Amino acid sequence: MYRLRQISIKTANLNPSCSALLKRAAATGPNSSSKHADGSSFVIQAVGEKDMVGPPDKVSNIRPIRFHIPANESPVEKEYRLTRQEVLQWNQDFWSNHNTKFLKERNEFIENEQRKKCNNDPLSADEMSVFYKQFLDNNWQVHVKYNAEWYKKNIGLMLQSFKILVLKSFGRLNRSS
Amino acid sequence: MSTIAALLARQWSSCHPKLLRQPVYFSNSHLRPNSKVAAKVKSPIFSEEAAVVVVPPRERDVPALFIKPRGHLLLQPKFSTSDIRDHAKLIAAVLKTPQEPEPIPGIPNPDVNLSDSVTPRDLEWSPVKLDLRALPQQYMRLSKIRLTSLVVITTVSGYIFAPAAFDPTTLVLVSVGTGLTSCAANSINQFLEVPFDAQMARTKSRVLVLQGLSPLHSVGFALGAGAVGLSTLYFGVNGLTCTLGAANLLLYTCVYTPMKRISILNTWIGSIVGALPPVMGWTACTGELSIGALLLAGLLYAWQFPHFNALSWNLRPDYSRAGYRMMSVTHPALCRRVALRYSVAIMAMSCAAPLLNVTTWTFAVDSVPVNAYLVYLAWRFYKDSDSKSSRKLFRYSLIHLPALLILLLISKKHSSGNNAAASSVAGAVNAEQLS
């Protein structure tokens, strides 16, 4: 599962009035709910019943999404949400692996070149361009495959959301409530 | 000092001395999203005033306040490596909100210490929702409005340059039609590129990467803009212009966009995409293709190479990682050679224009300095192959194109003698331009 950062406020650090305030707001807020993850902390759910998008992952550059699950989610909506989660995870895995590989191979290349030159000076842009070409060429197939697969997944998701839109506008979305 | 400032000062002193490695967060029930607070932070490094911002309650029930030294980005890596010299001290805090905010009933003591209870990353989470007020701006970003404007400018130039009667209605229709088609092309492009765009510094803030619009919404916008744009061209202009627009839309979205990860030929395809809008302006005016349209297309086609090759030169690390097969990465020498070659081609085409009976001889003369400097910068880029020369060439290419188009339009030659009415109107326009 994707590592999502949850906002948890350690109640131990707060004085009683504050935690009371937060709990009250969480309980009475129109769209927020709270649940106790463990004895010492609790999670404030996304305000406004919306998906939440976070800052980009430091390695993959992909932004995580905290998917909101409506109480009366229909089967079609659930399927769409799960597919989105899956595609997001797939993107996260691909770019996380790929970028890690890039950094690792780049560092190896720099070390190798410096050993050859017998000094530790940073490499020039021209020297580095050898690596950039090499890395791009070695990964040609990886990218062509990823690109094709992404187009398929992206268009599939778009059609799925279109289906939901149509069902919704004709009132045919079976709510599970 | 007002209550709020006193509270802040107390909160600060409770965690003082503070390492200002990260912005410092305060939260207090007195704060409102619109509270304006000014604060001064003293530090050996950041001796200036610190920016103090009240963060609207996205996920917080209580607005948080954070302090970051001015001129330093929130999460700049440089910031986190700072050493012990960063000891900073809050010396003053003043609440600027006119009246004191009311205390929340039922909460006897709102003075709670929440400093550093949230991390900066937590505050970066935001809800995915459709903001109707921001919608026009989102659409403009989705359409890459600056690129679309450039496309419209070249179309207008093509229309004005064409040797037939000047009709303001047709000019407006062809501009709107081409502009909307360009909006559609750019939206589809972004719909297809989300994870790739996320990888590169240049593109990571695009609207779909930030989830400002849903993919379905952007495709809907593209279909709408494309349909209205192409219908405008078909019914308001002519079939040939509409065909060119539709062909260009397909070329950009279905050939150029995927080809970026497949072959370096993408730059040549992309150049055709850039060369077609002025031709559409021309055909809107004359209804047919002729040598003048080809000259315009040739100039625009050639211009893409010094422009794009210079731009892509400094993006090699990003392109390599994100899988873009750009000439600058795979064939660096070719990249610089091609930029130089096409700069020379622009010069040659400009000199040949009077011979083709498209412009007056003045164009061959007054375009020389403009083109010569482009060739000079392309040659420097070819020789030096460094980021400085590429940046210079890229910046100049942005001035070069409008300058060349203006020179081209002022040396327009009116050769259409077949249609007396057309030539008389064209003559009037010409006289106006000369006066």
JSON list of N, CA, C and O in Angstrom, two decimals, chain B residues 182-229:
[
{"chain": "B", "resi": 182, "resn": "SER", "atom": "N", "xyz": [-5.65, 25.01, -31.25]},
{"chain": "B", "resi": 182, "resn": "SER", "atom": "CA", "xyz": [-4.40, 24.91, -30.49]},
{"chain": "B", "resi": 182, "resn": "SER", "atom": "C", "xyz": [-4.69, 24.59, -29.02]},
{"chain": "B", "resi": 182, "resn": "SER", "atom": "O", "xyz": [-3.98, 23.78, -28.40]},
{"chain": "B", "resi": 183, "resn": "CYS", "atom": "N", "xyz": [-5.73, 25.21, -28.46]},
{"chain": "B", "resi": 183, "resn": "CYS", "atom": "CA", "xyz": [-6.12, 24.91, -27.06]},
{"chain": "B", "resi": 183, "resn": "CYS", "atom": "C", "xyz": [-6.43, 23.43, -26.93]},
{"chain": "B", "resi": 183, "resn": "CYS", "atom": "O", "xyz": [-6.02, 22.76, -25.97]},
{"chain": "B", "resi": 184, "resn": "ALA", "atom": "N", "xyz": [-7.19, 22.89, -27.91]},
{"chain": "B", "resi": 184, "resn": "ALA", "atom": "CA", "xyz": [-7.57, 21.47, -27.87]},
{"chain": "B", "resi": 184, "resn": "ALA", "atom": "C", "xyz": [-6.32, 20.59, -27.92]},
{"chain": "B", "resi": 184, "resn": "ALA", "atom": "O", "xyz": [-6.18, 19.65, -27.13]},
{"chain": "B", "resi": 185, "resn": "ALA", "atom": "N", "xyz": [-5.40, 20.92, -28.83]},
{"chain": "B", "resi": 185, "resn": "ALA", "atom": "CA", "xyz": [-4.19, 20.11, -28.99]},
{"chain": "B", "resi": 185, "resn": "ALA", "atom": "C", "xyz": [-3.38, 20.10, -27.70]},
{"chain": "B", "resi": 185, "resn": "ALA", "atom": "O", "xyz": [-2.94, 19.05, -27.23]},
{"chain": "B", "resi": 186, "resn": "ASN", "atom": "N", "xyz": [-3.22, 21.26, -27.08]},
{"chain": "B", "resi": 186, "resn": "ASN", "atom": "CA", "xyz": [-2.42, 21.35, -25.86]},
{"chain": "B", "resi": 186, "resn": "ASN", "atom": "C", "xyz": [-3.09, 20.63, -24.69]},
{"chain": "B", "resi": 186, "resn": "ASN", "atom": "O", "xyz": [-2.40, 20.06, -23.84]},
{"chain": "B", "resi": 187, "resn": "SER", "atom": "N", "xyz": [-4.43, 20.66, -24.64]},
{"chain": "B", "resi": 187, "resn": "SER", "atom": "CA", "xyz": [-5.12, 19.97, -23.55]},
{"chain": "B", "resi": 187, "resn": "SER", "atom": "C", "xyz": [-4.95, 18.46, -23.67]},
{"chain": "B", "resi": 187, "resn": "SER", "atom": "O", "xyz": [-4.69, 17.77, -22.69]},
{"chain": "B", "resi": 188, "resn": "ILE", "atom": "N", "xyz": [-5.11, 17.95, -24.90]},
{"chain": "B", "resi": 188, "resn": "ILE", "atom": "CA", "xyz": [-4.93, 16.50, -25.11]},
{"chain": "B", "resi": 188, "resn": "ILE", "atom": "C", "xyz": [-3.50, 16.12, -24.78]},
{"chain": "B", "resi": 188, "resn": "ILE", "atom": "O", "xyz": [-3.24, 15.11, -24.11]},
{"chain": "B", "resi": 189, "resn": "ASN", "atom": "N", "xyz": [-2.57, 16.95, -25.21]},
{"chain": "B", "resi": 189, "resn": "ASN", "atom": "CA", "xyz": [-1.15, 16.69, -24.92]},
{"chain": "B", "resi": 189, "resn": "ASN", "atom": "C", "xyz": [-0.93, 16.55, -23.42]},
{"chain": "B", "resi": 189, "resn": "ASN", "atom": "O", "xyz": [-0.28, 15.62, -22.96]},
{"chain": "B", "resi": 190, "resn": "GLN", "atom": "N", "xyz": [-1.51, 17.45, -22.63]},
{"chain": "B", "resi": 190, "resn": "GLN", "atom": "CA", "xyz": [-1.30, 17.38, -21.19]},
{"chain": "B", "resi": 190, "resn": "GLN", "atom": "C", "xyz": [-2.03, 16.20, -20.55]},
{"chain": "B", "resi": 190, "resn": "GLN", "atom": "O", "xyz": [-1.55, 15.62, -19.58]},
{"chain": "B", "resi": 191, "resn": "PHE", "atom": "N", "xyz": [-3.18, 15.86, -21.13]},
{"chain": "B", "resi": 191, "resn": "PHE", "atom": "CA", "xyz": [-3.92, 14.70, -20.64]},
{"chain": "B", "resi": 191, "resn": "PHE", "atom": "C", "xyz": [-3.06, 13.44, -20.79]},
{"chain": "B", "resi": 191, "resn": "PHE", "atom": "O", "xyz": [-3.05, 12.56, -19.92]},
{"chain": "B", "resi": 192, "resn": "LEU", "atom": "N", "xyz": [-2.31, 13.37, -21.91]},
{"chain": "B", "resi": 192, "resn": "LEU", "atom": "CA", "xyz": [-1.51, 12.17, -22.17]},
{"chain": "B", "resi": 192, "resn": "LEU", "atom": "C", "xyz": [-0.19, 12.16, -21.40]},
{"chain": "B", "resi": 192, "resn": "LEU", "atom": "O", "xyz": [0.43, 11.12, -21.26]},
{"chain": "B", "resi": 193, "resn": "GLU", "atom": "N", "xyz": [0.25, 13.31, -20.89]},
{"chain": "B", "resi": 193, "resn": "GLU", "atom": "CA", "xyz": [1.62, 13.42, -20.39]},
{"chain": "B", "resi": 193, "resn": "GLU", "atom": "C", "xyz": [1.76, 13.51, -18.88]},
{"chain": "B", "resi": 193, "resn": "GLU", "atom": "O", "xyz": [2.85, 13.77, -18.40]},
{"chain": "B", "resi": 194, "resn": "VAL", "atom": "N", "xyz": [0.67, 13.33, -18.12]},
{"chain": "B", "resi": 194, "resn": "VAL", "atom": "CA", "xyz": [0.71, 13.64, -16.68]},
{"chain": "B", "resi": 194, "resn": "VAL", "atom": "C", "xyz": [1.96, 13.10, -15.95]},
{"chain": "B", "resi": 194, "resn": "VAL", "atom": "O", "xyz": [2.72, 13.87, -15.39]},
{"chain": "B", "resi": 195, "resn": "PRO", "atom": "N", "xyz": [2.21, 11.77, -15.96]},
{"chain": "B", "resi": 195, "resn": "PRO", "atom": "CA", "xyz": [3.37, 11.31, -15.18]},
{"chain": "B", "resi": 195, "resn": "PRO", "atom": "C", "xyz": [4.71, 11.80, -15.74]},
{"chain": "B", "resi": 195, "resn": "PRO", "atom": "O", "xyz": [5.67, 11.96, -14.98]},
{"chain": "B", "resi": 196, "resn": "PHE", "atom": "N", "xyz": [4.76, 12.04, -17.05]},
{"chain": "B", "resi": 196, "resn": "PHE", "atom": "CA", "xyz": [6.01, 12.54, -17.64]},
{"chain": "B", "resi": 196, "resn": "PHE", "atom": "C", "xyz": [6.24, 13.99, -17.23]},
{"chain": "B", "resi": 196, "resn": "PHE", "atom": "O", "xyz": [7.34, 14.40, -16.89]},
{"chain": "B", "resi": 197, "resn": "ASP", "atom": "N", "xyz": [5.16, 14.77, -17.29]},
{"chain": "B", "resi": 197, "resn": "ASP", "atom": "CA", "xyz": [5.25, 16.18, -16.88]},
{"chain": "B", "resi": 197, "resn": "ASP", "atom": "C", "xyz": [5.68, 16.30, -15.43]},
{"chain": "B", "resi": 197, "resn": "ASP", "atom": "O", "xyz": [6.40, 17.21, -15.06]},
{"chain": "B", "resi": 198, "resn": "ALA", "atom": "N", "xyz": [5.22, 15.34, -14.60]},
{"chain": "B", "resi": 198, "resn": "ALA", "atom": "CA", "xyz": [5.55, 15.39, -13.17]},
{"chain": "B", "resi": 198, "resn": "ALA", "atom": "C", "xyz": [7.05, 15.24, -12.94]},
{"chain": "B", "resi": 198, "resn": "ALA", "atom": "O", "xyz": [7.57, 15.65, -11.91]},
{"chain": "B", "resi": 199, "resn": "GLN", "atom": "N", "xyz": [7.74, 14.65, -13.91]},
{"chain": "B", "resi": 199, "resn": "GLN", "atom": "CA", "xyz": [9.17, 14.36, -13.73]},
{"chain": "B", "resi": 199, "resn": "GLN", "atom": "C", "xyz": [10.07, 15.56, -13.95]},
{"chain": "B", "resi": 199, "resn": "GLN", "atom": "O", "xyz": [11.21, 15.57, -13.50]},
{"chain": "B", "resi": 200, "resn": "MET", "atom": "N", "xyz": [9.60, 16.55, -14.71]},
{"chain": "B", "resi": 200, "resn": "MET", "atom": "CA", "xyz": [10.52, 17.61, -15.11]},
{"chain": "B", "resi": 200, "resn": "MET", "atom": "C", "xyz": [10.20, 18.94, -14.45]},
{"chain": "B", "resi": 200, "resn": "MET", "atom": "O", "xyz": [9.05, 19.34, -14.38]},
{"chain": "B", "resi": 201, "resn": "ALA", "atom": "N", "xyz": [11.26, 19.62, -14.01]},
{"chain": "B", "resi": 201, "resn": "ALA", "atom": "CA", "xyz": [11.09, 20.89, -13.32]},
{"chain": "B", "resi": 201, "resn": "ALA", "atom": "C", "xyz": [10.28, 21.87, -14.17]},
{"chain": "B", "resi": 201, "resn": "ALA", "atom": "O", "xyz": [9.46, 22.63, -13.65]},
{"chain": "B", "resi": 202, "resn": "ARG", "atom": "N", "xyz": [10.49, 21.82, -15.49]},
{"chain": "B", "resi": 202, "resn": "ARG", "atom": "CA", "xyz": [9.84, 22.78, -16.36]},
{"chain": "B", "resi": 202, "resn": "ARG", "atom": "C", "xyz": [8.32, 22.56, -16.42]},
{"chain": "B", "resi": 202, "resn": "ARG", "atom": "O", "xyz": [7.56, 23.49, -16.68]},
{"chain": "B", "resi": 203, "resn": "THR", "atom": "N", "xyz": [7.88, 21.32, -16.20]},
{"chain": "B", "resi": 203, "resn": "THR", "atom": "CA", "xyz": [6.47, 21.00, -16.43]},
{"chain": "B", "resi": 203, "resn": "THR", "atom": "C", "xyz": [5.73, 20.51, -15.19]},
{"chain": "B", "resi": 203, "resn": "THR", "atom": "O", "xyz": [4.54, 20.21, -15.26]},
{"chain": "B", "resi": 204, "resn": "LYS", "atom": "N", "xyz": [6.43, 20.42, -14.04]},
{"chain": "B", "resi": 204, "resn": "LYS", "atom": "CA", "xyz": [5.81, 19.73, -12.91]},
{"chain": "B", "resi": 204, "resn": "LYS", "atom": "C", "xyz": [4.66, 20.52, -12.27]},
{"chain": "B", "resi": 204, "resn": "LYS", "atom": "O", "xyz": [3.96, 19.99, -11.42]},
{"chain": "B", "resi": 205, "resn": "SER", "atom": "N", "xyz": [4.48, 21.78, -12.65]},
{"chain": "B", "resi": 205, "resn": "SER", "atom": "CA", "xyz": [3.36, 22.55, -12.08]},
{"chain": "B", "resi": 205, "resn": "SER", "atom": "C", "xyz": [2.19, 22.67, -13.03]},
{"chain": "B", "resi": 205, "resn": "SER", "atom": "O", "xyz": [1.36, 23.57, -12.88]},
{"chain": "B", "resi": 206, "resn": "ARG", "atom": "N", "xyz": [2.14, 21.81, -14.03]},
{"chain": "B", "resi": 206, "resn": "ARG", "atom": "CA", "xyz": [1.01, 21.88, -14.96]},
{"chain": "B", "resi": 206, "resn": "ARG", "atom": "C", "xyz": [-0.27, 21.47, -14.25]},
{"chain": "B", "resi": 206, "resn": "ARG", "atom": "O", "xyz": [-0.24, 20.71, -13.28]},
{"chain": "B", "resi": 207, "resn": "VAL", "atom": "N", "xyz": [-1.37, 21.95, -14.78]},
{"chain": "B", "resi": 207, "resn": "VAL", "atom": "CA", "xyz": [-2.63, 21.87, -14.04]},
{"chain": "B", "resi": 207, "resn": "VAL", "atom": "C", "xyz": [-3.07, 20.43, -13.76]},
{"chain": "B", "resi": 207, "resn": "VAL", "atom": "O", "xyz": [-3.57, 20.13, -12.68]},
{"chain": "B", "resi": 208, "resn": "LEU", "atom": "N", "xyz": [-2.83, 19.50, -14.68]},
{"chain": "B", "resi": 208, "resn": "LEU", "atom": "CA", "xyz": [-3.26, 18.13, -14.43]},
{"chain": "B", "resi": 208, "resn": "LEU", "atom": "C", "xyz": [-2.33, 17.42, -13.45]},
{"chain": "B", "resi": 208, "resn": "LEU", "atom": "O", "xyz": [-2.76, 16.51, -12.73]},
{"chain": "B", "resi": 209, "resn": "VAL", "atom": "N", "xyz": [-1.07, 17.81, -13.41]},
{"chain": "B", "resi": 209, "resn": "VAL", "atom": "CA", "xyz": [-0.14, 17.23, -12.44]},
{"chain": "B", "resi": 209, "resn": "VAL", "atom": "C", "xyz": [-0.58, 17.63, -11.03]},
{"chain": "B", "resi": 209, "resn": "VAL", "atom": "O", "xyz": [-0.53, 16.84, -10.10]},
{"chain": "B", "resi": 210, "resn": "LEU", "atom": "N", "xyz": [-1.04, 18.87, -10.89]},
{"chain": "B", "resi": 210, "resn": "LEU", "atom": "CA", "xyz": [-1.48, 19.37, -9.59]},
{"chain": "B", "resi": 210, "resn": "LEU", "atom": "C", "xyz": [-2.92, 18.95, -9.28]},
{"chain": "B", "resi": 210, "resn": "LEU", "atom": "O", "xyz": [-3.47, 19.33, -8.25]},
{"chain": "B", "resi": 211, "resn": "GLN", "atom": "N", "xyz": [-3.54, 18.20, -10.18]},
{"chain": "B", "resi": 211, "resn": "GLN", "atom": "CA", "xyz": [-4.92, 17.72, -10.01]},
{"chain": "B", "resi": 211, "resn": "GLN", "atom": "C", "xyz": [-5.91, 18.89, -9.96]},
{"chain": "B", "resi": 211, "resn": "GLN", "atom": "O", "xyz": [-6.95, 18.78, -9.30]},
{"chain": "B", "resi": 212, "resn": "GLY", "atom": "N", "xyz": [-5.62, 19.98, -10.64]},
{"chain": "B", "resi": 212, "resn": "GLY", "atom": "CA", "xyz": [-6.52, 21.13, -10.65]},
{"chain": "B", "resi": 212, "resn": "GLY", "atom": "C", "xyz": [-7.79, 20.83, -11.44]},
{"chain": "B", "resi": 212, "resn": "GLY", "atom": "O", "xyz": [-8.84, 21.40, -11.17]},
{"chain": "B", "resi": 213, "resn": "LEU", "atom": "N", "xyz": [-7.68, 19.97, -12.43]},
{"chain": "B", "resi": 213, "resn": "LEU", "atom": "CA", "xyz": [-8.84, 19.55, -13.22]},
{"chain": "B", "resi": 213, "resn": "LEU", "atom": "C", "xyz": [-8.78, 18.03, -13.34]},
{"chain": "B", "resi": 213, "resn": "LEU", "atom": "O", "xyz": [-7.69, 17.46, -13.30]},
{"chain": "B", "resi": 214, "resn": "SER", "atom": "N", "xyz": [-9.93, 17.41, -13.54]},
{"chain": "B", "resi": 214, "resn": "SER", "atom": "CA", "xyz": [-9.90, 15.95, -13.70]},
{"chain": "B", "resi": 214, "resn": "SER", "atom": "C", "xyz": [-9.54, 15.65, -15.16]},
{"chain": "B", "resi": 214, "resn": "SER", "atom": "O", "xyz": [-9.76, 16.47, -16.05]},
{"chain": "B", "resi": 215, "resn": "PRO", "atom": "N", "xyz": [-8.98, 14.44, -15.41]},
{"chain": "B", "resi": 215, "resn": "PRO", "atom": "CA", "xyz": [-8.65, 14.08, -16.79]},
{"chain": "B", "resi": 215, "resn": "PRO", "atom": "C", "xyz": [-9.86, 14.15, -17.71]},
{"chain": "B", "resi": 215, "resn": "PRO", "atom": "O", "xyz": [-9.77, 14.65, -18.84]},
{"chain": "B", "resi": 216, "resn": "LEU", "atom": "N", "xyz": [-11.02, 13.67, -17.21]},
{"chain": "B", "resi": 216, "resn": "LEU", "atom": "CA", "xyz": [-12.23, 13.70, -18.04]},
{"chain": "B", "resi": 216, "resn": "LEU", "atom": "C", "xyz": [-12.61, 15.13, -18.39]},
{"chain": "B", "resi": 216, "resn": "LEU", "atom": "O", "xyz": [-12.96, 15.44, -19.53]},
{"chain": "B", "resi": 217, "resn": "HIS", "atom": "N", "xyz": [-12.49, 16.01, -17.42]},
{"chain": "B", "resi": 217, "resn": "HIS", "atom": "CA", "xyz": [-12.80, 17.42, -17.64]},
{"chain": "B", "resi": 217, "resn": "HIS", "atom": "C", "xyz": [-11.91, 18.01, -18.74]},
{"chain": "B", "resi": 217, "resn": "HIS", "atom": "O", "xyz": [-12.37, 18.71, -19.63]},
{"chain": "B", "resi": 218, "resn": "SER", "atom": "N", "xyz": [-10.60, 17.69, -18.66]},
{"chain": "B", "resi": 218, "resn": "SER", "atom": "CA", "xyz": [-9.69, 18.28, -19.64]},
{"chain": "B", "resi": 218, "resn": "SER", "atom": "C", "xyz": [-9.96, 17.71, -21.03]},
{"chain": "B", "resi": 218, "resn": "SER", "atom": "O", "xyz": [-9.87, 18.45, -22.03]},
{"chain": "B", "resi": 219, "resn": "VAL", "atom": "N", "xyz": [-10.33, 16.42, -21.12]},
{"chain": "B", "resi": 219, "resn": "VAL", "atom": "CA", "xyz": [-10.66, 15.85, -22.43]},
{"chain": "B", "resi": 219, "resn": "VAL", "atom": "C", "xyz": [-11.95, 16.48, -22.95]},
{"chain": "B", "resi": 219, "resn": "VAL", "atom": "O", "xyz": [-12.05, 16.83, -24.14]},
{"chain": "B", "resi": 220, "resn": "GLY", "atom": "N", "xyz": [-12.91, 16.68, -22.06]},
{"chain": "B", "resi": 220, "resn": "GLY", "atom": "CA", "xyz": [-14.16, 17.35, -22.45]},
{"chain": "B", "resi": 220, "resn": "GLY", "atom": "C", "xyz": [-13.90, 18.75, -22.99]},
{"chain": "B", "resi": 220, "resn": "GLY", "atom": "O", "xyz": [-14.42, 19.14, -24.03]},
{"chain": "B", "resi": 221, "resn": "PHE", "atom": "N", "xyz": [-13.01, 19.47, -22.28]},
{"chain": "B", "resi": 221, "resn": "PHE", "atom": "CA", "xyz": [-12.66, 20.82, -22.73]},
{"chain": "B", "resi": 221, "resn": "PHE", "atom": "C", "xyz": [-12.00, 20.75, -24.11]},
{"chain": "B", "resi": 221, "resn": "PHE", "atom": "O", "xyz": [-12.32, 21.55, -25.00]},
{"chain": "B", "resi": 222, "resn": "ALA", "atom": "N", "xyz": [-11.09, 19.77, -24.28]},
{"chain": "B", "resi": 222, "resn": "ALA", "atom": "CA", "xyz": [-10.39, 19.65, -25.56]},
{"chain": "B", "resi": 222, "resn": "ALA", "atom": "C", "xyz": [-11.37, 19.35, -26.69]},
{"chain": "B", "resi": 222, "resn": "ALA", "atom": "O", "xyz": [-11.30, 19.96, -27.77]},
{"chain": "B", "resi": 223, "resn": "LEU", "atom": "N", "xyz": [-12.31, 18.42, -26.44]},
{"chain": "B", "resi": 223, "resn": "LEU", "atom": "CA", "xyz": [-13.28, 18.07, -27.48]},
{"chain": "B", "resi": 223, "resn": "LEU", "atom": "C", "xyz": [-14.14, 19.29, -27.83]},
{"chain": "B", "resi": 223, "resn": "LEU", "atom": "O", "xyz": [-14.39, 19.56, -29.00]},
{"chain": "B", "resi": 224, "resn": "GLY", "atom": "N", "xyz": [-14.57, 20.02, -26.80]},
{"chain": "B", "resi": 224, "resn": "GLY", "atom": "CA", "xyz": [-15.38, 21.21, -27.03]},
{"chain": "B", "resi": 224, "resn": "GLY", "atom": "C", "xyz": [-14.61, 22.26, -27.83]},
{"chain": "B", "resi": 224, "resn": "GLY", "atom": "O", "xyz": [-15.09, 22.74, -28.87]},
{"chain": "B", "resi": 225, "resn": "ALA", "atom": "N", "xyz": [-13.40, 22.58, -27.37]},
{"chain": "B", "resi": 225, "resn": "ALA", "atom": "CA", "xyz": [-12.60, 23.60, -28.04]},
{"chain": "B", "resi": 225, "resn": "ALA", "atom": "C", "xyz": [-12.28, 23.17, -29.47]},
{"chain": "B", "resi": 225, "resn": "ALA", "atom": "O", "xyz": [-12.37, 23.97, -30.41]},
{"chain": "B", "resi": 226, "resn": "GLY", "atom": "N", "xyz": [-11.93, 21.89, -29.63]},
{"chain": "B", "resi": 226, "resn": "GLY", "atom": "CA", "xyz": [-11.59, 21.37, -30.96]},
{"chain": "B", "resi": 226, "resn": "GLY", "atom": "C", "xyz": [-12.79, 21.45, -31.90]},
{"chain": "B", "resi": 226, "resn": "GLY", "atom": "O", "xyz": [-12.65, 21.89, -33.05]},
{"chain": "B", "resi": 227, "resn": "ALA", "atom": "N", "xyz": [-13.96, 21.05, -31.41]},
{"chain": "B", "resi": 227, "resn": "ALA", "atom": "CA", "xyz": [-15.15, 21.05, -32.26]},
{"chain": "B", "resi": 227, "resn": "ALA", "atom": "C", "xyz": [-15.53, 22.47, -32.67]},
{"chain": "B", "resi": 227, "resn": "ALA", "atom": "O", "xyz": [-15.76, 22.76, -33.85]},
{"chain": "B", "resi": 228, "resn": "VAL", "atom": "N", "xyz": [-15.53, 23.39, -31.68]},
{"chain": "B", "resi": 228, "resn": "VAL", "atom": "CA", "xyz": [-15.89, 24.78, -32.00]},
{"chain": "B", "resi": 228, "resn": "VAL", "atom": "C", "xyz": [-14.83, 25.39, -32.93]},
{"chain": "B", "resi": 228, "resn": "VAL", "atom": "O", "xyz": [-15.15, 26.05, -33.93]},
{"chain": "B", "resi": 229, "resn": "GLY", "atom": "N", "xyz": [-13.55, 25.13, -32.64]},
{"chain": "B", "resi": 229, "resn": "GLY", "atom": "CA", "xyz": [-12.46, 25.70, -33.44]},
{"chain": "B", "resi": 229, "resn": "GLY", "atom": "C", "xyz": [-12.52, 25.22, -34.88]},
{"chain": "B", "resi": 229, "resn": "GLY", "atom": "O", "xyz": [-12.49, 26.03, -35.82]}
]
